[in-house]
Amino acid sequence: MNKPTTLFVTPRRALIAALLALTLPGCAFMQPDKTAPATELPAAERMQSDAGWIDNHWWDQFGDPLLAQLIQTARTNNQNLAQAVARVDQARAVVGINSSAQFPQLDLQGAGAKQKVSGKGPQATLGTYTDYQLAAAASWELDIWGRLANLTEGARRDLMAAEYNRDAVSLALDAEVAQTYFNLIALDGQLQIARDTIQSRVESYDLQTKRFKGGLISELDVRQSEAELNTAQAAEPNLVGEIAQTESALAVLLGETPQQIIETLPERGKRIDEIGHPPVIPSGLPSDLLLRRPDIQQAEATLIGARARVEAARAAYFPTISLTGLAGVESLAFGDLFTGAAKTWSFAGNLGMPLFNGGLTAAQVDQARGIEREALAVYRGTVQSAFGDVRAALVVNDQAAKATEALRNKVQALTRQLRLANLRYDNGYSSYLDVLDTERNLFDARLSLVQAQLAELNDRVSLYKAVGGGWRLAADQSASAAQKTTN
């Protein structure tokens, strides 16, 4: 007959088993909700989510290599972006600080002291003595309730938020560089139009002066021609001043030194009418795409981090258990310090629990929950703003293209009208005033066309920014967009 097996449990084994039993459940205790709040997306915009929609090099769609070069320079040198990158490094360090508290702490301690003991005290027989100590001290807080884990989780989410903020700053910088560059080459185009018009009106004024001296026309025609010449000349200084301001703004975005800003003019690439037009906007952008905007992801990370800190604050209601230990040597004589008899050690378990602290713990929990509610409101507000930005950008992009096309047709019509007006004037069928009116209207229309082309490009940049960095068309949509562009 087999005898029953007897399991002998020493106090040490019992302590280890108890600690394991308490520690393991702590891994799943007080875990924060790590999911983003449910967002009611517009049904008309729902499409299959696909990571391929994201295009982080949207500026290539404009077909200007200089623009890509300027954006890369800005990303390297811009000080606002450098600040955002530094904040990421700080947040990463905070994660290391918080996570280190979850591990045992081991320190090396050493001391040597000489002491004279009072002859009237309880240790009067010691007299004067020397004491040498060398020991390794360890301590470990058992994270049973998840306080340390949640603090670390909060720090990790702060790191994610800092990274998304860096991405948001980079996206805003990319867009601002592109729009400033487009504004610069648009001003260049308007300046060229003004100078071409000045040259044409100088020639017209000289011709009218010769005709007046020959007795072919009245002085009125000469003065009208002179007035139109002065009008065109007045536009040039204003455009030159705007170009200088825009060049300085672009230089600052590129992170150039003060000397470079003063002495170096930004390069020019293509003319405003040579900039490529990105593909036709898809009829429906996926709503999930907007949730990838860096500002929305930043708000989500901040919210989840706030939830983790609520759980960390709640953990203060429960006992804190820690282990401490020390192992080393101690001797009154330095020569005996490393002998067997000099060994010393200690081991202790500590438990602490607040009984009364004047409502401090409850107030800290309330504060953490208030921060969580604020983060939730920020997240919802950011999502709402994102959809508002995209809706406005889609409408504006559609209308800008129509305005550009209308002004292009107007310029063509006025060009033909000017040719006919000159012909009628040369043959004596109309006055010179008809020619001047047509020239004036054509000059204004050409300037307006450049402004419309600028608005169309800037509106497309705003749409890229609104969706968080652009998109890529699927194969069937690319073919459809190419067909529309061709037609």
Short mmCIF file of C-alpha atoms in Angstrom, two decimals, residues 86-437:
data_model
loop_
_atom_site.label_atom_id
_atom_site.label_comp_id
_atom_site.label_asym_id
_atom_site.label_seq_id
_atom_site.Cartn_x
_atom_site.Cartn_y
_atom_site.Cartn_z
CA ALA A 86 13.30 67.53 -28.82
CA ARG A 87 9.95 67.04 -27.06
CA VAL A 88 9.86 63.48 -28.42
CA ASP A 89 13.31 62.83 -26.91
CA GLN A 90 12.12 64.21 -23.57
CA ALA A 91 9.00 62.00 -23.61
CA ARG A 92 11.09 58.94 -24.45
CA ALA A 93 13.31 59.66 -21.43
CA VAL A 94 10.24 59.94 -19.18
CA VAL A 95 9.16 56.46 -20.32
CA GLY A 96 12.54 55.16 -19.20
CA ILE A 97 12.21 56.90 -15.85
CA ASN A 98 8.75 55.43 -15.19
CA SER A 99 9.50 51.92 -16.44
CA SER A 100 12.64 51.68 -14.30
CA ALA A 101 10.47 51.82 -11.17
CA GLN A 102 8.90 48.47 -12.11
CA PHE A 103 12.20 46.63 -11.70
CA PRO A 104 14.22 45.81 -8.58
CA GLN A 105 16.65 48.52 -7.58
CA LEU A 106 20.18 47.38 -6.64
CA ASP A 107 22.71 49.69 -5.00
CA LEU A 108 26.24 49.24 -3.73
CA GLN A 109 26.93 50.82 -0.38
CA GLY A 110 30.25 51.26 1.39
CA ALA A 111 31.30 53.11 4.51
CA GLY A 112 34.18 53.51 6.90
CA ALA A 113 33.80 55.40 10.18
CA LYS A 114 35.62 55.98 13.47
CA GLN A 115 33.45 56.78 16.47
CA LYS A 116 33.89 57.64 20.17
CA VAL A 117 31.01 56.26 22.22
CA SER A 118 29.85 58.05 25.36
CA GLY A 119 31.26 56.52 28.50
CA LYS A 120 27.94 57.06 30.25
CA GLY A 121 25.72 55.51 27.58
CA PRO A 122 24.44 51.95 27.15
CA GLN A 123 27.40 51.10 24.87
CA ALA A 124 30.05 52.71 27.06
CA THR A 125 32.23 49.59 26.90
CA LEU A 126 32.89 50.13 23.19
CA GLY A 127 34.94 53.24 23.79
CA THR A 128 36.48 54.38 20.53
CA TYR A 129 36.17 52.02 17.55
CA THR A 130 36.41 51.89 13.74
CA ASP A 131 33.67 50.28 11.62
CA TYR A 132 33.96 49.20 7.95
CA GLN A 133 30.94 48.20 5.82
CA LEU A 134 30.45 47.04 2.24
CA ALA A 135 27.07 45.75 1.08
CA ALA A 136 24.68 45.37 -1.85
CA ALA A 137 21.20 46.70 -1.05
CA ALA A 138 18.12 45.73 -3.09
CA SER A 139 14.54 46.97 -3.03
CA TRP A 140 11.49 46.14 -5.13
CA GLU A 141 7.96 47.46 -5.03
CA LEU A 142 5.54 44.71 -6.05
CA ASP A 143 3.19 46.29 -8.56
CA ILE A 144 0.18 44.22 -7.48
CA TRP A 145 -2.44 46.88 -8.28
CA GLY A 146 -0.81 48.12 -11.49
CA ARG A 147 0.10 51.59 -10.23
CA LEU A 148 3.61 51.56 -11.70
CA ALA A 149 2.46 49.80 -14.89
CA ASN A 150 -0.21 52.44 -15.47
CA LEU A 151 2.21 55.28 -14.84
CA THR A 152 4.51 53.71 -17.43
CA GLU A 153 1.59 53.27 -19.82
CA GLY A 154 0.70 56.92 -19.37
CA ALA A 155 4.29 57.89 -20.18
CA ARG A 156 4.26 55.67 -23.27
CA ARG A 157 1.10 57.35 -24.48
CA ASP A 158 2.71 60.73 -23.85
CA LEU A 159 5.59 59.58 -26.04
CA MET A 160 3.15 58.57 -28.78
CA ALA A 161 1.40 61.93 -28.45
CA ALA A 162 4.74 63.73 -28.75
CA GLU A 163 5.57 61.72 -31.88
CA TYR A 164 2.19 62.52 -33.43
CA ASN A 165 2.67 66.18 -32.51
CA ARG A 166 6.02 66.07 -34.30
CA ASP A 167 4.24 64.63 -37.34
CA ALA A 168 1.57 67.33 -37.14
CA VAL A 169 4.21 70.06 -36.96
CA SER A 170 6.01 68.48 -39.91
CA LEU A 171 2.78 68.28 -41.93
CA ALA A 172 1.96 71.92 -41.20
CA LEU A 173 5.52 72.91 -42.12
CA ASP A 174 5.37 70.99 -45.40
CA ALA A 175 2.09 72.69 -46.30
CA GLU A 176 3.33 76.15 -45.34
CA VAL A 177 6.52 75.75 -47.38
CA ALA A 178 4.51 74.61 -50.41
CA GLN A 179 2.00 77.44 -50.15
CA THR A 180 4.69 80.07 -49.58
CA TYR A 181 6.65 78.75 -52.57
CA PHE A 182 3.53 78.81 -54.75
CA ASN A 183 2.79 82.34 -53.59
CA LEU A 184 6.33 83.38 -54.52
CA ILE A 185 6.22 82.02 -58.07
CA ALA A 186 2.71 83.47 -58.50
CA LEU A 187 4.06 86.90 -57.60
CA ASP A 188 6.89 86.30 -60.07
CA GLY A 189 4.28 85.58 -62.72
CA GLN A 190 2.29 88.70 -61.90
CA LEU A 191 5.47 90.80 -61.96
CA GLN A 192 6.31 89.43 -65.40
CA ILE A 193 2.79 90.28 -66.61
CA ALA A 194 3.17 93.81 -65.24
CA ARG A 195 6.53 94.27 -66.93
CA ASP A 196 5.24 92.87 -70.24
CA THR A 197 2.30 95.23 -70.00
CA ILE A 198 4.56 98.18 -69.21
CA GLN A 199 6.69 97.37 -72.26
CA SER A 200 3.61 97.11 -74.45
CA ARG A 201 2.21 100.38 -73.17
CA VAL A 202 5.54 102.17 -73.61
CA GLU A 203 5.50 101.12 -77.22
CA SER A 204 1.86 102.18 -77.53
CA TYR A 205 2.57 105.55 -75.91
CA ASP A 206 5.53 106.19 -78.25
CA LEU A 207 3.38 105.32 -81.24
CA GLN A 208 0.55 107.58 -80.10
CA THR A 209 3.01 110.40 -79.52
CA LYS A 210 4.32 110.06 -83.09
CA ARG A 211 0.79 110.02 -84.45
CA PHE A 212 -0.09 113.15 -82.49
CA LYS A 213 2.96 114.96 -83.80
CA GLY A 214 1.97 113.92 -87.30
CA GLY A 215 -1.49 115.36 -86.80
CA LEU A 216 -3.22 111.99 -87.08
CA ILE A 217 -4.79 111.89 -83.59
CA SER A 218 -5.74 114.31 -80.87
CA GLU A 219 -3.81 114.97 -77.68
CA LEU A 220 -6.59 113.19 -75.76
CA ASP A 221 -5.49 109.83 -77.18
CA VAL A 222 -1.91 110.52 -76.11
CA ARG A 223 -2.90 111.41 -72.54
CA GLN A 224 -5.10 108.32 -72.28
CA SER A 225 -2.20 106.15 -73.39
CA GLU A 226 0.09 107.87 -70.89
CA ALA A 227 -2.38 107.28 -68.05
CA GLU A 228 -2.58 103.55 -68.82
CA LEU A 229 1.23 103.39 -68.88
CA ASN A 230 1.37 105.01 -65.42
CA THR A 231 -1.21 102.56 -64.09
CA ALA A 232 0.89 99.59 -65.20
CA GLN A 233 4.07 101.14 -63.81
CA ALA A 234 2.40 101.65 -60.41
CA ALA A 235 1.74 97.92 -60.08
CA GLU A 236 5.43 96.93 -60.37
CA PRO A 237 6.79 98.38 -57.06
CA ASN A 238 3.99 96.77 -55.05
CA LEU A 239 4.71 93.37 -56.55
CA VAL A 240 8.47 93.75 -55.95
CA GLY A 241 7.78 94.53 -52.29
CA GLU A 242 5.47 91.52 -51.89
CA ILE A 243 8.08 89.28 -53.50
CA ALA A 244 10.73 90.46 -51.00
CA GLN A 245 8.40 89.75 -48.07
CA THR A 246 7.56 86.29 -49.40
CA GLU A 247 11.22 85.47 -50.01
CA SER A 248 12.01 86.34 -46.39
CA ALA A 249 9.10 84.24 -45.12
CA LEU A 250 10.27 81.24 -47.16
CA ALA A 251 13.85 81.67 -45.93
CA VAL A 252 12.66 81.58 -42.32
CA LEU A 253 10.67 78.39 -42.97
CA LEU A 254 13.78 76.83 -44.50
CA GLY A 255 15.70 77.56 -41.29
CA GLU A 256 18.31 79.73 -42.93
CA THR A 257 20.66 81.88 -40.87
CA PRO A 258 20.01 85.64 -40.62
CA GLN A 259 22.93 86.26 -43.01
CA GLN A 260 21.50 83.80 -45.55
CA ILE A 261 18.08 85.41 -45.27
CA ILE A 262 19.58 88.80 -46.12
CA GLU A 263 22.09 87.74 -48.78
CA THR A 264 20.55 84.71 -50.50
CA LEU A 265 17.45 84.76 -52.66
CA PRO A 266 15.38 81.54 -52.68
CA GLU A 267 15.66 79.56 -55.87
CA ARG A 268 12.87 79.40 -58.40
CA GLY A 269 11.65 76.27 -60.13
CA LYS A 270 8.74 76.13 -62.52
CA ARG A 271 6.42 79.00 -63.42
CA ILE A 272 2.99 79.04 -61.82
CA ASP A 273 1.37 77.81 -65.05
CA GLU A 274 3.89 74.97 -65.34
CA ILE A 275 3.16 73.41 -61.96
CA GLY A 276 1.53 70.01 -62.39
CA HIS A 277 -2.04 69.49 -61.27
CA PRO A 278 -2.56 66.48 -58.97
CA PRO A 279 -5.08 63.81 -60.03
CA VAL A 280 -8.79 64.47 -59.81
CA ILE A 281 -9.99 64.20 -56.22
CA PRO A 282 -11.69 60.84 -55.54
CA SER A 283 -15.46 61.02 -55.33
CA GLY A 284 -15.31 59.65 -51.78
CA LEU A 285 -12.37 59.64 -49.40
CA PRO A 286 -12.46 56.92 -46.71
CA SER A 287 -13.51 58.25 -43.34
CA ASP A 288 -10.91 56.03 -41.68
CA LEU A 289 -8.27 58.05 -43.52
CA LEU A 290 -9.12 61.14 -41.49
CA LEU A 291 -8.69 59.25 -38.23
CA ARG A 292 -5.03 58.83 -39.20
CA ARG A 293 -4.44 62.58 -39.07
CA PRO A 294 -1.57 63.17 -36.63
CA ASP A 295 -3.61 65.63 -34.54
CA ILE A 296 -6.38 63.03 -34.08
CA GLN A 297 -3.86 60.33 -33.21
CA GLN A 298 -2.20 62.72 -30.77
CA ALA A 299 -5.53 63.41 -29.08
CA GLU A 300 -6.26 59.66 -28.91
CA ALA A 301 -2.89 58.89 -27.32
CA THR A 302 -3.37 61.69 -24.79
CA LEU A 303 -6.81 60.31 -23.88
CA ILE A 304 -5.56 56.76 -23.32
CA GLY A 305 -2.66 58.10 -21.28
CA ALA A 306 -5.13 60.01 -19.10
CA ARG A 307 -7.13 56.82 -18.56
CA ALA A 308 -3.98 55.02 -17.42
CA ARG A 309 -3.28 57.76 -14.89
CA VAL A 310 -6.80 57.41 -13.49
CA GLU A 311 -6.07 53.75 -12.74
CA ALA A 312 -2.70 54.70 -11.25
CA ALA A 313 -4.41 57.19 -8.95
CA ARG A 314 -7.03 54.60 -7.91
CA ALA A 315 -4.26 52.17 -6.97
CA ALA A 316 -3.36 54.49 -4.08
CA TYR A 317 -6.42 53.15 -2.24
CA PHE A 318 -4.73 49.75 -1.92
CA PRO A 319 -1.73 48.55 0.11
CA THR A 320 1.81 49.06 -1.14
CA ILE A 321 4.01 45.97 -0.74
CA SER A 322 7.76 46.14 -1.16
CA LEU A 323 10.71 43.88 -0.50
CA THR A 324 14.09 45.01 0.75
CA GLY A 325 17.28 43.10 1.22
CA LEU A 326 20.91 43.67 2.05
CA ALA A 327 23.96 41.41 1.78
CA GLY A 328 27.52 42.35 2.55
CA VAL A 329 30.32 42.43 5.05
CA GLU A 330 31.05 44.46 8.18
CA SER A 331 34.08 44.47 10.46
CA LEU A 332 35.77 46.58 13.09
CA ALA A 333 39.10 45.79 11.46
CA PHE A 334 39.69 46.37 7.78
CA GLY A 335 41.81 43.24 7.51
CA ASP A 336 38.86 41.09 8.67
CA LEU A 337 36.36 42.71 6.28
CA PHE A 338 36.37 39.86 3.74
CA THR A 339 36.47 36.95 6.15
CA GLY A 340 33.56 34.56 6.53
CA ALA A 341 32.67 35.83 9.97
CA ALA A 342 32.19 39.38 8.58
CA LYS A 343 29.24 38.43 6.40
CA THR A 344 25.93 40.12 7.14
CA TRP A 345 22.50 40.07 5.48
CA SER A 346 18.94 41.11 6.03
CA PHE A 347 15.61 40.59 4.27
CA ALA A 348 12.31 42.32 4.93
CA GLY A 349 8.86 42.71 3.49
CA ASN A 350 7.07 46.02 3.95
CA LEU A 351 3.39 46.85 3.68
CA GLY A 352 1.87 50.28 3.80
CA MET A 353 -1.70 51.42 3.36
CA PRO A 354 -3.24 54.85 3.82
CA LEU A 355 -5.87 54.98 6.56
CA PHE A 356 -6.51 58.71 6.64
CA ASN A 357 -4.92 61.46 4.55
CA GLY A 358 -7.57 64.14 4.62
CA GLY A 359 -9.15 63.11 1.30
CA LEU A 360 -5.89 63.43 -0.63
CA THR A 361 -6.29 60.16 -2.54
CA ALA A 362 -9.91 60.89 -3.49
CA ALA A 363 -8.94 64.36 -4.70
CA GLN A 364 -6.10 62.95 -6.81
CA VAL A 365 -8.48 60.44 -8.40
CA ASP A 366 -11.00 63.21 -9.12
CA GLN A 367 -8.25 65.31 -10.67
CA ALA A 368 -7.16 62.41 -12.91
CA ARG A 369 -10.76 61.79 -13.99
CA GLY A 370 -11.21 65.47 -14.78
CA ILE A 371 -8.10 65.36 -16.97
CA GLU A 372 -9.53 62.28 -18.70
CA ARG A 373 -12.83 64.04 -19.43
CA GLU A 374 -10.95 67.01 -20.82
CA ALA A 375 -8.87 64.72 -23.07
CA LEU A 376 -12.06 63.04 -24.29
CA ALA A 377 -13.58 66.41 -25.19
CA VAL A 378 -10.38 67.39 -27.01
CA TYR A 379 -10.44 64.12 -28.97
CA ARG A 380 -14.06 64.54 -30.03
CA GLY A 381 -13.50 68.18 -30.92
CA THR A 382 -10.44 67.30 -32.99
CA VAL A 383 -12.39 64.67 -34.94
CA GLN A 384 -15.22 67.13 -35.59
CA SER A 385 -12.77 69.79 -36.77
CA ALA A 386 -11.08 67.27 -39.08
CA PHE A 387 -14.30 66.44 -40.88
CA GLY A 388 -15.15 70.13 -41.07
CA ASP A 389 -11.74 70.91 -42.58
CA VAL A 390 -12.07 68.18 -45.20
CA ARG A 391 -15.61 69.10 -46.19
CA ALA A 392 -14.64 72.75 -46.65
CA ALA A 393 -11.46 71.81 -48.54
CA LEU A 394 -13.35 69.51 -50.94
CA VAL A 395 -15.87 72.21 -51.80
CA VAL A 396 -13.22 74.92 -52.18
CA ASN A 397 -11.08 72.69 -54.43
CA ASP A 398 -14.00 72.02 -56.74
CA GLN A 399 -14.93 75.70 -57.00
CA ALA A 400 -11.31 76.85 -57.43
CA ALA A 401 -10.88 74.67 -60.51
CA LYS A 402 -14.04 76.13 -62.04
CA ALA A 403 -12.88 79.70 -61.33
CA THR A 404 -9.50 79.06 -62.95
CA GLU A 405 -11.10 77.65 -66.07
CA ALA A 406 -13.49 80.61 -66.34
CA LEU A 407 -10.66 83.14 -66.02
CA ARG A 408 -8.56 81.26 -68.56
CA ASN A 409 -11.45 81.51 -71.04
CA LYS A 410 -11.82 85.20 -70.19
CA VAL A 411 -8.15 85.91 -70.96
CA GLN A 412 -8.46 84.14 -74.30
CA ALA A 413 -11.60 86.11 -75.16
CA LEU A 414 -10.05 89.45 -74.18
CA THR A 415 -6.92 88.66 -76.19
CA ARG A 416 -9.07 88.20 -79.29
CA GLN A 417 -11.08 91.30 -78.39
CA LEU A 418 -7.90 93.40 -78.11
CA ARG A 419 -6.77 92.29 -81.54
CA LEU A 420 -10.13 93.31 -83.01
CA ALA A 421 -10.17 96.62 -81.10
CA ASN A 422 -6.75 97.56 -82.49
CA LEU A 423 -7.88 96.61 -85.96
CA ARG A 424 -11.03 98.74 -85.71
CA TYR A 425 -9.07 101.69 -84.29
CA ASP A 426 -6.42 101.48 -87.01
CA ASN A 427 -9.15 101.56 -89.65
CA GLY A 428 -11.01 104.44 -88.01
CA TYR A 429 -14.09 102.51 -86.90
CA SER A 430 -13.70 103.13 -83.15
CA SER A 431 -11.94 105.41 -80.72
CA TYR A 432 -8.72 104.65 -78.90
CA LEU A 433 -10.72 104.44 -75.69
CA ASP A 434 -12.02 101.01 -76.79
CA VAL A 435 -8.45 99.78 -77.14
CA LEU A 436 -7.49 101.13 -73.71
CA ASP A 437 -10.53 99.56 -72.04
#
